Amino acid sequence: MAPRVKLEKAAWLWVESVKPEDIKQEHIELAYRINIPACKRGICRRNCKGNPNCLVGIGEQVWLGEIDENTFHNIDDPNSERREKNIFVGLTNLGATCYVNTFLQVWFHNLELRRSLYKCQNSRAQEHNIDSDYEPQSICEHLQYLFALLQNSNRKYIDPSGLVKALGLDTGQQQDAQEFSNLFLSLLEETLSKEKNPNLQNLIQQQFCGQFFYVTICNQCGRSSTLPSRFYELELNIQGHKNLTECITEFLKEEKLDGENRYFCENCQSKQNATRRIRLHSLPPTLNLQLMRFVFDRQTGLKKKLNTFINFPEQLDMEPFLERKLDQKCVYELSAVLIHRGISAYSGHYIAHVKDALTGDWYKFNDEEIEKMEGKKLQLGIEEDIAETGKTQSRKPKCSKGYHCSRNAYMLVYKLQEEESSDSLRTNVEVPSFLQKLVDQDNHKFEEWCMEMANMRKLSVDKGRAKHEEVKELYDLLPAKDGEPYEFIPLDWLKKWLDDSTATKEIDSSIFLCSHGKLHPDKMGEIKRVSLQAAKLLYERYGGGPRLDGSSLCRDCVSERCRVLRLKKQLDEDYKEISNLVKRMPSSEGYWVGKASLRSWRQLALEQLEEDDDESRHSNGQTNGQGPHTNNKFGLDVSGGAEDETETFNEDIICNHGGLSILEAERKLVSTEVWTKLREYFPKAPEFPHIQEPCRQCLTLEQEEKDNEAVSKMMALDQKNQLLNLFHEKNRPTLIKWPQGTDRLYIVPLFFVEEWRKFIRRPTKSSPVSNVGNSLLLCPHGGFMFTYDSLINGEAQHIALLWPNEWEVISRLFIVDKPIVIHCVRQTTPDSSTTLYTTQPDLCWECRESFLFQQQRDLREYTQATVYIRKVIEDKMTAKDGTPELNACSSEAEEEREELPKVDGDKDPDFSQSQDGAKRMKLNDSCEASAATTSGTSMIKSGGIRRSTRHRKLRGEKALIVSANQTLKELKIQIMHAFSVAPFDQNLSIDGKGLTDDSATLGSLGVIPECIICLKADEPVTDYAAMDDAYQVRMPEEGFKGTGLLGH
């Protein structure tokens, strides 16, 4: 099918030969494209919007044919959430809580711990009403309920958020798993100690607690000292070791105490060299061996992970490591392996391999996913397949039978080997009835949810099947046959009807009506012609309206469009004729036309015709081009003169007083013949015959403006001659070296001098200065805000100094609100001579102190300020001789040649409006410039060329945006991204003072806006994993601070 634009043009080709009054029914049907052939499926790739008979590609392809019923819904099978037979229940990962889930699964499989926890008193659960949700409070209550759900829940996995919330853990931050284990067991031990049942008070100690002795022997006297200590886990160093035996042996190895680490012997009563070792005394039923994979790196100041392989046995005989041979059994069986996947200590994932104490089967617990290992064997699998940071990858060592090897295992749990017993009380753990009631309540909710999901799936499938039958029935009825009755249905509604994801609403055809209440011909691209039978069925099922049929074709709209199109064709001919007439020799008679109007008259005329057409579409456009420009929908070239087009024809030569503009360059005299043709298109356009005189008011104002410019030039010349040195910046007084021959100098705002110079340079473009405005330099009490010392030390950036004779001229030419004088008084005595400097008005000490306080406060409390980081090498600036960076600022070269800086009281940030409307200076800017010079500012060189005060970046220097409350650690992270220097390689300083406290704020360290921080980088560390950790650690570690594990 032809493109839409071609179909639209073809629908109106007949207007060239048919006048509006001669339109017949066949022309109306052509305009509405009634007889365009319908498209066939398989030939038309997408729906033809220009063809109202094309019903292909509107979404029907989804329904025609056999459909899988699963496409009718997006609801997963609820049984996929159901617990599988002989598989344990998983735990939901709440974000970064995998480390919590692994330990909960390990503790759940400790049968003695689970059995004892079930015995804890829980009156809240026993008295709970099943009509409401159970909310445990204490840690024991949470563990009871969680373990009961893990044991008998019908769900595939349960949500541990109740326990996590009770502990106050941040679900989005991964914590140290070993620290969590220690803190949680300590919290549980403290909680159980308050139980009334004495068998529960020492449960944690009975299960996990062992004892060893620190034995220290003095080398001098041989005295032996023994110190007992309890342990809940043995922390084993793995660095440099290959198997678990080596790690335990090193843990028990003898240690020498010498040098600064000497031992104080009570027998010798002095520090002596000694030896110390650990002697295992007793072992717990559950032996936790912590493999120290996460260690502190002194070089980087961060934790790092040791990805080294460690070999460990399934059976561990601890008897060789006990000094005293006890009657207790010392053979342990491996019951759990906790794995950390990842190369960094600050990221990764935790999983657990746990052995079922009842069946001996091994399971992998990965949050929600539980996997049973085949053959009752531990299979670490892909948990060992991680990328290494080094250039070479170490191969996994071969393991003997009964041994396993891992470089990710960080904790091994061994259970004391027991003789096989048929006592079901020792092997089976029953859920108490009061907890089982809560589990049954949760299971009932789960079954209700499964049933609800299944019903929703069934409803969706039934609805989809009904819709499928409806579409197959109606789609074949949609095409309208030639000569038979038809109606129009909106295309958008048909698409939504065929889109099962959206609810089908009633049919709305009101937006397709013209101003005559019928179908607008311009809407044929948004509507489809269907058979009367199909339309009847659709309206019966979905309702809506108004219904549009063959009688809805609008003759009035077609006639109006015919008239407009014929006029547009005539417009092309008139445009050529007028263009030729205008090019002829100008005549002395005729009419004045604006040049902009003459350039754009064709466009304005076209818009006028289009707006006439838009009136039938409820358009808000105004006539004669006054409203918004409409789109050129007819493909005519109207681009000429668009850049200076006028909104209304010939109004571009009307002045503000309604008369003819005095600007002859903006108008052109055209012949009467041209004007007559233009009036046919713009009958309301303003008319100015050639005898029309320009506006007299405008002529008078023009003459007055010329007179005022002459007066301003004379005034500027007179003021310049009287204050020639002030204008040229010559022979200026200074404060550092007081000039001879005078004991006083006058002070005015630099703003006044700059505004005056601006007027002298361009008197016709700038307003004359009338007021000196010394109140800018005074406080609200009328006192002066500066001291002599502060002025020579940098605060003179807003003042200008005048000679007494210049002040006399200033006082005569301008209005002076308050004179400001600085006096030099020399006092001579026989012994010495002193010089005093005073000001009039006197200094206001109250406001001065307030200003200094605010100034210091602004330096300590700032946000979004700029500081400059300058990288140095071997204590030398990287920028040779301080050469400015070539691309530091594109305007630096121009800035060197600029005159004094523009100080605009309305725009300059150093000035603000006071309540009485007068401009007051903000006294909050510190200045590092040198002493005041000739004009009272420190920015003038001897040659009268300004020295820029803008900071110039040097090579190797970068600007960063910081805040006062930001820590030094955060700044180092920013510097790392800017310079690719890790935080631990950064040595920062300001004016030789080192910045070392990473937790301190920049404000407390004396970092102020616009300051320069020197960066000296140490040699880079080759450990790329440490660099990765630096990216991860952006704030100082707080661990479990603020959580329930530490009692908040």
PDB file of N, CA and C in Angstrom, residues 17 39 103 225 259 265 278 301 315 385 390 532 696 867 890 947 1017:
ATOM      1  N   SER A  17     -10.029  20.461 -10.336  1.00  0.00           N
ATOM      2  CA  SER A  17     -11.013  20.635 -11.414  1.00  0.00           C
ATOM      3  C   SER A  17     -12.448  20.778 -10.931  1.00  0.00           C
ATOM      4  N   CYS A  39      -6.241  -4.166   2.543  1.00  0.00           N
ATOM      5  CA  CYS A  39      -4.979  -4.911   2.517  1.00  0.00           C
ATOM      6  C   CYS A  39      -5.225  -6.368   2.929  1.00  0.00           C
ATOM      7  N   PHE A 103      24.608 -18.916  58.963  1.00  0.00           N
ATOM      8  CA  PHE A 103      24.750 -19.324  60.369  1.00  0.00           C
ATOM      9  C   PHE A 103      23.435 -19.845  60.929  1.00  0.00           C
ATOM     10  N   SER A 225      53.830 -20.128  84.753  1.00  0.00           N
ATOM     11  CA  SER A 225      52.585 -19.428  85.106  1.00  0.00           C
ATOM     12  C   SER A 225      51.489 -19.906  84.156  1.00  0.00           C
ATOM     13  N   GLY A 259      62.752  -8.881  74.105  1.00  0.00           N
ATOM     14  CA  GLY A 259      62.779  -7.475  73.688  1.00  0.00           C
ATOM     15  C   GLY A 259      61.726  -6.666  74.430  1.00  0.00           C
ATOM     16  N   CYS A 265      58.152 -11.391  85.418  1.00  0.00           N
ATOM     17  CA  CYS A 265      58.152 -12.588  86.266  1.00  0.00           C
ATOM     18  C   CYS A 265      57.957 -12.162  87.717  1.00  0.00           C
ATOM     19  N   ILE A 278      50.032 -22.283  74.102  1.00  0.00           N
ATOM     20  CA  ILE A 278      48.646 -22.591  74.462  1.00  0.00           C
ATOM     21  C   ILE A 278      48.526 -24.095  74.650  1.00  0.00           C
ATOM     22  N   GLY A 301      46.048  -0.460  55.075  1.00  0.00           N
ATOM     23  CA  GLY A 301      45.116   0.018  56.094  1.00  0.00           C
ATOM     24  C   GLY A 301      43.730  -0.559  55.925  1.00  0.00           C
ATOM     25  N   GLN A 315      37.061 -36.466  59.124  1.00  0.00           N
ATOM     26  CA  GLN A 315      37.194 -36.859  60.522  1.00  0.00           C
ATOM     27  C   GLN A 315      38.456 -36.223  61.087  1.00  0.00           C
ATOM     28  N   ASP A 385      35.495 -21.965  42.018  1.00  0.00           N
ATOM     29  CA  ASP A 385      35.863 -21.420  40.708  1.00  0.00           C
ATOM     30  C   ASP A 385      35.734 -19.907  40.723  1.00  0.00           C
ATOM     31  N   GLY A 390      46.185 -12.416  40.896  1.00  0.00           N
ATOM     32  CA  GLY A 390      47.581 -12.510  40.457  1.00  0.00           C
ATOM     33  C   GLY A 390      47.693 -12.853  38.990  1.00  0.00           C
ATOM     34  N   LEU A 532     -21.242  -3.420   9.085  1.00  0.00           N
ATOM     35  CA  LEU A 532     -22.321  -3.067  10.014  1.00  0.00           C
ATOM     36  C   LEU A 532     -22.560  -4.193  11.014  1.00  0.00           C
ATOM     37  N   ARG A 696       4.837  62.229  14.556  1.00  0.00           N
ATOM     38  CA  ARG A 696       5.497  63.442  15.070  1.00  0.00           C
ATOM     39  C   ARG A 696       6.018  63.225  16.491  1.00  0.00           C
ATOM     40  N   VAL A 867      38.021  23.344  46.033  1.00  0.00           N
ATOM     41  CA  VAL A 867      39.409  23.288  46.507  1.00  0.00           C
ATOM     42  C   VAL A 867      40.249  22.732  45.362  1.00  0.00           C
ATOM     43  N   SER A 890      39.640  29.373  29.251  1.00  0.00           N
ATOM     44  CA  SER A 890      39.663  29.879  27.889  1.00  0.00           C
ATOM     45  C   SER A 890      39.724  31.389  27.833  1.00  0.00           C
ATOM     46  N   ARG A 947      45.889  42.635  37.165  1.00  0.00           N
ATOM     47  CA  ARG A 947      46.351  41.277  37.392  1.00  0.00           C
ATOM     48  C   ARG A 947      45.157  40.453  37.863  1.00  0.00           C
ATOM     49  N   ALA A1017      52.119  11.296  46.184  1.00  0.00           N
ATOM     50  CA  ALA A1017      51.714   9.899  46.079  1.00  0.00           C
ATOM     51  C   ALA A1017      52.886   8.976  46.359  1.00  0.00           C
TER      52      ALA A1017
END
